[in-house]
GROMACS .gro file of C-alpha atoms in nm:
model
  351
    1UNK     CA    1   8.394   6.524  15.557
    2UNK     CA    2   8.190   6.838  15.608
    3UNK     CA    3   7.898   6.945  15.393
    4UNK     CA    4   8.099   7.248  15.277
    5UNK     CA    5   8.386   7.025  15.163
    6UNK     CA    6   8.148   6.799  14.972
    7UNK     CA    7   7.992   7.104  14.805
    8UNK     CA    8   8.335   7.229  14.702
    9UNK     CA    9   8.434   6.891  14.559
   10UNK     CA   10   8.116   6.888  14.350
   11UNK     CA   11   8.135   7.255  14.250
   12UNK     CA   12   8.497   7.269  14.133
   13UNK     CA   13   8.454   7.024  13.841
   14UNK     CA   14   8.136   7.205  13.738
   15UNK     CA   15   8.316   7.540  13.735
   16UNK     CA   16   8.604   7.392  13.538
   17UNK     CA   17   8.358   7.241  13.290
   18UNK     CA   18   8.185   7.577  13.248
   19UNK     CA   19   8.518   7.754  13.192
   20UNK     CA   20   8.622   7.496  12.934
   21UNK     CA   21   8.286   7.529  12.757
   22UNK     CA   22   8.313   7.909  12.757
   23UNK     CA   23   8.671   7.886  12.628
   24UNK     CA   24   8.565   7.682  12.324
   25UNK     CA   25   8.216   7.820  12.257
   26UNK     CA   26   8.191   8.030  11.936
   27UNK     CA   27   8.118   8.394  12.017
   28UNK     CA   28   7.949   8.664  11.802
   29UNK     CA   29   8.254   8.881  11.738
   30UNK     CA   30   8.475   8.983  11.446
   31UNK     CA   31   8.849   9.050  11.454
   32UNK     CA   32   9.045   9.318  11.268
   33UNK     CA   33   9.419   9.273  11.204
   34UNK     CA   34   9.668   9.474  10.992
   35UNK     CA   35   9.644   9.356  10.631
   36UNK     CA   36   9.873   9.381  10.333
   37UNK     CA   37   9.960   9.708  10.164
   38UNK     CA   38   9.985   9.744   9.788
   39UNK     CA   39  10.167  10.002   9.580
   40UNK     CA   40   9.911  10.109   9.318
   41UNK     CA   41  10.193  10.248   9.102
   42UNK     CA   42  10.360   9.908   9.076
   43UNK     CA   43  10.322   9.613   8.841
   44UNK     CA   44  10.128   9.296   8.907
   45UNK     CA   45  10.238   8.985   8.713
   46UNK     CA   46  10.433   9.202   8.470
   47UNK     CA   47  10.150   9.449   8.397
   48UNK     CA   48  10.096   9.795   8.540
   49UNK     CA   49   9.820   9.802   8.801
   50UNK     CA   50   9.701  10.137   8.661
   51UNK     CA   51   9.665  10.112   8.284
   52UNK     CA   52   9.573  10.398   8.053
   53UNK     CA   53   9.480  10.400   7.686
   54UNK     CA   54   9.450  10.723   7.490
   55UNK     CA   55   9.666  10.946   7.710
   56UNK     CA   56  10.039  10.976   7.776
   57UNK     CA   57  10.155  10.817   8.101
   58UNK     CA   58  10.451  10.898   8.324
   59UNK     CA   59  10.599  10.606   8.517
   60UNK     CA   60  10.817  10.730   8.802
   61UNK     CA   61  10.979  10.623   9.126
   62UNK     CA   62  10.805  10.631   9.459
   63UNK     CA   63  10.515  10.437   9.605
   64UNK     CA   64  10.150  10.508   9.678
   65UNK     CA   65  10.036  10.227   9.905
   66UNK     CA   66   9.673  10.140   9.961
   67UNK     CA   67   9.616   9.969  10.295
   68UNK     CA   68   9.389   9.683  10.396
   69UNK     CA   69   9.258   9.505  10.703
   70UNK     CA   70   9.227   9.133  10.760
   71UNK     CA   71   8.868   9.087  10.881
   72UNK     CA   72   8.754   8.749  11.012
   73UNK     CA   73   8.526   8.580  10.759
   74UNK     CA   74   8.151   8.591  10.740
   75UNK     CA   75   8.006   8.329  10.978
   76UNK     CA   76   8.352   8.251  11.119
   77UNK     CA   77   8.337   8.064  11.450
   78UNK     CA   78   8.573   8.256  11.675
   79UNK     CA   79   8.637   8.128  12.025
   80UNK     CA   80   8.736   8.308  12.341
   81UNK     CA   81   9.105   8.217  12.321
   82UNK     CA   82   9.125   8.354  11.964
   83UNK     CA   83   8.946   8.674  12.056
   84UNK     CA   84   9.161   8.728  12.364
   85UNK     CA   85   9.475   8.722  12.149
   86UNK     CA   86   9.344   9.004  11.927
   87UNK     CA   87   9.204   9.197  12.222
   88UNK     CA   88   9.541   9.195  12.400
   89UNK     CA   89   9.736   9.292  12.084
   90UNK     CA   90   9.741   9.671  12.049
   91UNK     CA   91   9.756   9.641  11.669
   92UNK     CA   92   9.435   9.435  11.646
   93UNK     CA   93   9.072   9.497  11.736
   94UNK     CA   94   8.756   9.306  11.826
   95UNK     CA   95   8.406   9.420  11.724
   96UNK     CA   96   8.054   9.280  11.771
   97UNK     CA   97   7.957   9.064  11.474
   98UNK     CA   98   7.648   9.268  11.385
   99UNK     CA   99   7.856   9.587  11.373
  100UNK     CA  100   8.041   9.445  11.070
  101UNK     CA  101   7.807   9.199  10.896
  102UNK     CA  102   7.434   9.211  10.830
  103UNK     CA  103   7.218   8.965  11.025
  104UNK     CA  104   7.114   8.748  10.728
  105UNK     CA  105   7.412   8.825  10.503
  106UNK     CA  106   7.536   8.535  10.292
  107UNK     CA  107   7.869   8.470  10.122
  108UNK     CA  108   7.703   8.544   9.786
  109UNK     CA  109   7.572   8.875   9.922
  110UNK     CA  110   7.918   8.965  10.049
  111UNK     CA  111   8.081   8.879   9.715
  112UNK     CA  112   7.823   9.081   9.520
  113UNK     CA  113   7.871   9.380   9.748
  114UNK     CA  114   8.247   9.354   9.709
  115UNK     CA  115   8.218   9.342   9.330
  116UNK     CA  116   7.997   9.652   9.322
  117UNK     CA  117   8.226   9.834   9.565
  118UNK     CA  118   8.523   9.761   9.341
  119UNK     CA  119   8.356   9.908   9.031
  120UNK     CA  120   8.217  10.216   9.206
  121UNK     CA  121   8.539  10.296   9.391
  122UNK     CA  122   8.750  10.271   9.075
  123UNK     CA  123   8.507  10.478   8.869
  124UNK     CA  124   8.483  10.746   9.139
  125UNK     CA  125   8.860  10.753   9.180
  126UNK     CA  126   8.910  10.798   8.806
  127UNK     CA  127   8.648  11.074   8.789
  128UNK     CA  128   8.805  11.266   9.080
  129UNK     CA  129   9.158  11.236   8.936
  130UNK     CA  130   9.038  11.366   8.598
  131UNK     CA  131   8.846  11.649   8.767
  132UNK     CA  132   9.172  11.744   8.939
  133UNK     CA  133   9.330  11.760   8.591
  134UNK     CA  134   9.040  11.976   8.462
  135UNK     CA  135   8.885  11.712   8.236
  136UNK     CA  136   8.510  11.718   8.177
  137UNK     CA  137   8.362  11.394   8.311
  138UNK     CA  138   7.994  11.325   8.248
  139UNK     CA  139   7.778  11.097   8.468
  140UNK     CA  140   7.597  10.805   8.305
  141UNK     CA  141   7.389  10.499   8.395
  142UNK     CA  142   7.624  10.203   8.426
  143UNK     CA  143   7.610   9.829   8.493
  144UNK     CA  144   7.782   9.762   8.826
  145UNK     CA  145   7.705   9.391   8.863
  146UNK     CA  146   7.566   9.102   8.659
  147UNK     CA  147   7.452   8.792   8.849
  148UNK     CA  148   7.521   8.433   8.750
  149UNK     CA  149   7.252   8.252   8.550
  150UNK     CA  150   7.032   8.562   8.511
  151UNK     CA  151   6.878   8.691   8.184
  152UNK     CA  152   7.147   8.959   8.146
  153UNK     CA  153   7.431   8.709   8.187
  154UNK     CA  154   7.624   8.684   7.859
  155UNK     CA  155   7.444   8.987   7.718
  156UNK     CA  156   7.524   9.281   7.942
  157UNK     CA  157   7.866   9.333   8.100
  158UNK     CA  158   7.998   9.521   8.400
  159UNK     CA  159   8.078   9.883   8.302
  160UNK     CA  160   7.837   9.888   8.008
  161UNK     CA  161   7.695  10.241   7.980
  162UNK     CA  162   7.326  10.254   7.886
  163UNK     CA  163   7.243  10.482   7.593
  164UNK     CA  164   6.896  10.360   7.490
  165UNK     CA  165   6.625  10.124   7.614
  166UNK     CA  166   6.363  10.015   7.358
  167UNK     CA  167   6.452  10.313   7.141
  168UNK     CA  168   6.428  10.571   7.420
  169UNK     CA  169   6.729  10.768   7.544
  170UNK     CA  170   6.842  10.656   7.889
  171UNK     CA  171   6.889  10.953   8.121
  172UNK     CA  172   6.878  10.768   8.453
  173UNK     CA  173   6.857  10.419   8.604
  174UNK     CA  174   6.479  10.465   8.625
  175UNK     CA  175   6.460  10.464   8.244
  176UNK     CA  176   6.615  10.116   8.236
  177UNK     CA  177   6.388   9.988   8.513
  178UNK     CA  178   6.077  10.126   8.342
  179UNK     CA  179   6.171   9.961   8.012
  180UNK     CA  180   6.210   9.624   8.185
  181UNK     CA  181   5.883   9.664   8.379
  182UNK     CA  182   5.693   9.753   8.060
  183UNK     CA  183   5.813   9.447   7.869
  184UNK     CA  184   5.542   9.180   7.815
  185UNK     CA  185   5.617   8.829   7.941
  186UNK     CA  186   5.834   8.636   7.696
  187UNK     CA  187   5.940   8.947   7.506
  188UNK     CA  188   6.289   9.101   7.508
  189UNK     CA  189   6.416   9.449   7.588
  190UNK     CA  190   6.649   9.608   7.334
  191UNK     CA  191   6.934   9.806   7.487
  192UNK     CA  192   7.200  10.015   7.322
  193UNK     CA  193   7.510  10.042   7.540
  194UNK     CA  194   7.856  10.189   7.509
  195UNK     CA  195   8.108   9.909   7.557
  196UNK     CA  196   8.482   9.968   7.515
  197UNK     CA  197   8.402  10.297   7.344
  198UNK     CA  198   8.165  10.145   7.087
  199UNK     CA  199   7.784  10.140   7.054
  200UNK     CA  200   7.658   9.786   7.100
  201UNK     CA  201   7.300   9.658   7.074
  202UNK     CA  202   7.189   9.374   7.302
  203UNK     CA  203   6.855   9.203   7.366
  204UNK     CA  204   6.757   9.065   7.707
  205UNK     CA  205   6.443   8.871   7.793
  206UNK     CA  206   6.334   8.945   8.152
  207UNK     CA  207   6.226   8.669   8.391
  208UNK     CA  208   5.965   8.689   8.662
  209UNK     CA  209   6.088   8.711   9.021
  210UNK     CA  210   5.853   8.780   9.310
  211UNK     CA  211   5.589   8.879   9.059
  212UNK     CA  212   5.805   9.137   8.879
  213UNK     CA  213   6.018   9.121   8.563
  214UNK     CA  214   6.393   9.136   8.625
  215UNK     CA  215   6.712   9.095   8.423
  216UNK     CA  216   6.950   9.037   8.719
  217UNK     CA  217   7.177   9.341   8.720
  218UNK     CA  218   7.271   9.622   8.960
  219UNK     CA  219   7.274   9.973   8.818
  220UNK     CA  220   7.434  10.292   8.939
  221UNK     CA  221   7.587  10.619   8.834
  222UNK     CA  222   7.905  10.571   8.636
  223UNK     CA  223   8.090  10.811   8.410
  224UNK     CA  224   8.187  10.870   8.049
  225UNK     CA  225   8.562  10.926   8.048
  226UNK     CA  226   8.763  11.100   7.772
  227UNK     CA  227   9.005  10.804   7.762
  228UNK     CA  228   9.029  10.458   7.916
  229UNK     CA  229   9.165  10.400   8.265
  230UNK     CA  230   9.175  10.055   8.424
  231UNK     CA  231   9.287   9.944   8.770
  232UNK     CA  232   9.387   9.580   8.757
  233UNK     CA  233   9.370   9.453   9.110
  234UNK     CA  234   9.231   9.153   9.295
  235UNK     CA  235   8.867   9.244   9.377
  236UNK     CA  236   8.908   9.080   9.717
  237UNK     CA  237   9.148   9.352   9.831
  238UNK     CA  238   9.032   9.668   9.655
  239UNK     CA  239   8.707   9.792   9.807
  240UNK     CA  240   8.576  10.146   9.851
  241UNK     CA  241   8.837  10.240  10.115
  242UNK     CA  242   9.104  10.234   9.842
  243UNK     CA  243   8.932  10.515   9.651
  244UNK     CA  244   9.166  10.796   9.758
  245UNK     CA  245   9.483  10.599   9.684
  246UNK     CA  246   9.346  10.487   9.346
  247UNK     CA  247   9.273  10.851   9.264
  248UNK     CA  248   9.622  10.966   9.365
  249UNK     CA  249   9.776  10.682   9.165
  250UNK     CA  250   9.584  10.778   8.851
  251UNK     CA  251   9.675  11.145   8.899
  252UNK     CA  252  10.044  11.057   8.940
  253UNK     CA  253  10.037  10.830   8.633
  254UNK     CA  254   9.891  11.108   8.416
  255UNK     CA  255  10.124  11.387   8.529
  256UNK     CA  256  10.500  11.438   8.474
  257UNK     CA  257  10.731  11.379   8.769
  258UNK     CA  258  10.684  11.179   9.086
  259UNK     CA  259  10.401  11.294   9.313
  260UNK     CA  260  10.577  11.132   9.610
  261UNK     CA  261  10.925  11.256   9.524
  262UNK     CA  262  11.041  10.895   9.503
  263UNK     CA  263  10.931  10.822   9.860
  264UNK     CA  264  10.666  10.595  10.010
  265UNK     CA  265  10.324  10.736  10.094
  266UNK     CA  266  10.038  10.524  10.227
  267UNK     CA  267   9.680  10.605  10.312
  268UNK     CA  268   9.315  10.520  10.296
  269UNK     CA  269   8.974  10.681  10.243
  270UNK     CA  270   8.666  10.648  10.028
  271UNK     CA  271   8.563  10.897   9.761
  272UNK     CA  272   8.251  11.026   9.933
  273UNK     CA  273   8.161  11.287   9.671
  274UNK     CA  274   8.291  11.293   9.316
  275UNK     CA  275   8.203  11.657   9.248
  276UNK     CA  276   8.414  11.787   9.537
  277UNK     CA  277   8.662  11.502   9.578
  278UNK     CA  278   8.558  11.471   9.942
  279UNK     CA  279   8.727  11.185  10.129
  280UNK     CA  280   8.502  10.968  10.346
  281UNK     CA  281   8.567  10.751  10.654
  282UNK     CA  282   8.677  10.389  10.658
  283UNK     CA  283   8.699  10.105  10.910
  284UNK     CA  284   9.011   9.969  11.078
  285UNK     CA  285   9.218  10.289  11.070
  286UNK     CA  286   9.453  10.177  11.347
  287UNK     CA  287   9.520   9.843  11.175
  288UNK     CA  288   9.587  10.022  10.846
  289UNK     CA  289   9.831  10.260  11.009
  290UNK     CA  290  10.015   9.963  11.166
  291UNK     CA  291  10.030   9.787  10.828
  292UNK     CA  292  10.162  10.098  10.652
  293UNK     CA  293  10.430  10.151  10.915
  294UNK     CA  294  10.543   9.788  10.878
  295UNK     CA  295  10.564   9.841  10.499
  296UNK     CA  296  10.804  10.134  10.546
  297UNK     CA  297  10.570  10.423  10.465
  298UNK     CA  298  10.694  10.766  10.570
  299UNK     CA  299  10.366  10.954  10.535
  300UNK     CA  300  10.009  10.830  10.598
  301UNK     CA  301   9.693  11.001  10.474
  302UNK     CA  302   9.410  10.987  10.729
  303UNK     CA  303   9.049  11.073  10.635
  304UNK     CA  304   8.939  11.360  10.857
  305UNK     CA  305   8.644  11.165  11.007
  306UNK     CA  306   8.891  10.896  11.125
  307UNK     CA  307   9.125  11.138  11.301
  308UNK     CA  308   9.006  11.064  11.655
  309UNK     CA  309   9.079  10.691  11.625
  310UNK     CA  310   9.401  10.751  11.432
  311UNK     CA  311   9.544  10.941  11.728
  312UNK     CA  312   9.550  10.616  11.924
  313UNK     CA  313   9.751  10.427  11.661
  314UNK     CA  314  10.115  10.330  11.689
  315UNK     CA  315  10.261  10.527  11.398
  316UNK     CA  316  10.622  10.561  11.519
  317UNK     CA  317  10.809  10.810  11.296
  318UNK     CA  318  10.552  10.789  11.016
  319UNK     CA  319  10.370  11.123  10.983
  320UNK     CA  320   9.992  11.122  10.997
  321UNK     CA  321   9.828  11.385  10.777
  322UNK     CA  322   9.459  11.473  10.784
  323UNK     CA  323   9.292  11.486  10.442
  324UNK     CA  324   8.949  11.623  10.358
  325UNK     CA  325   8.959  11.600   9.977
  326UNK     CA  326   9.173  11.442   9.708
  327UNK     CA  327   9.298  11.794   9.626
  328UNK     CA  328   9.409  11.847   9.987
  329UNK     CA  329   9.597  11.516   9.971
  330UNK     CA  330   9.784  11.627   9.657
  331UNK     CA  331   9.876  11.958   9.823
  332UNK     CA  332   9.995  11.793  10.145
  333UNK     CA  333  10.209  11.537   9.963
  334UNK     CA  334  10.364  11.814   9.752
  335UNK     CA  335  10.442  12.025  10.060
  336UNK     CA  336  10.594  11.725  10.240
  337UNK     CA  337  10.811  11.633   9.940
  338UNK     CA  338  10.941  11.991   9.925
  339UNK     CA  339  11.003  11.998  10.302
  340UNK     CA  340  10.963  11.684  10.519
  341UNK     CA  341  10.922  11.910  10.823
  342UNK     CA  342  10.654  12.130  10.664
  343UNK     CA  343  10.347  12.215  10.868
  344UNK     CA  344  10.071  11.986  10.741
  345UNK     CA  345   9.705  11.934  10.842
  346UNK     CA  346   9.714  11.723  11.157
  347UNK     CA  347   9.476  11.494  11.344
  348UNK     CA  348   9.604  11.620  11.679
  349UNK     CA  349   9.324  11.761  11.891
  350UNK     CA  350   9.050  11.579  11.698
  351UNK     CA  351   8.760  11.473  11.919
   0.00000   0.00000   0.00000
């Protein structure tokens, strides 16, 4: 037996062992797959997803489908054979882990971010829809999130609008922060908030965290609406990318006739600017287009910044329409309903 033969006999098992190890070793990647689509004009468990109090509603035929992406979980241990399946499937995608999740992100962080995204996207969508209908919508300082076991828990609630803090009018989130910072240890802050349309007074005693007083909430800019609009949807599926479809659903619910002409329209996009109704980019556009096509959508609304990637999607006979604002989406849907072959803003040629 030659030395080369002996070397080969020794090397082959080692190579096989390395291949097996590589095949099963967890790798730092995340997978995207087409997720479910949901008609925001439909009912969920017998109740309308979009609910309105204080304004006439118009329930009509047709569907406005928000789209989602199945993203592999935080800290998921994906192996080479799993990743290869998604990489080879033209409807799926594989991304580096740190392009999707923060380095030290925890499940609690992810859940808190999702909860805040849900509130902000719904509020922005409502504001843009009402702007489109010429309602005056005023910004206000709002509670976006209340942690578990924090001083504010049981006292303040998500969507409370701050009116006063220790007797002073609240004009911005800084006014709330300053009132908490100025509160002596062991003393409470008195807030007046608008909750369900009524003035409510609550007292919260801050606790010390990292040497500073805190009450355990996240604040942001919300809005005072002329009537109540609620979007009842699982917070795990309705993040900021559903903003445009929420807005169109609210608009359709508040106006006579069917915005979609009884047909099925799908889409995606954040509300990037409430004042202008600008539509912002999202992730997973190709997976969302695939999901919408599988759900039978005939028209898909693509945020303008996502046009380049959308051109590589498998859309079949489903038309892709570029949208820049919520107003442009309403116009395009109306033109398409009147004439399915109408010239509409297109993603073709986007770079």
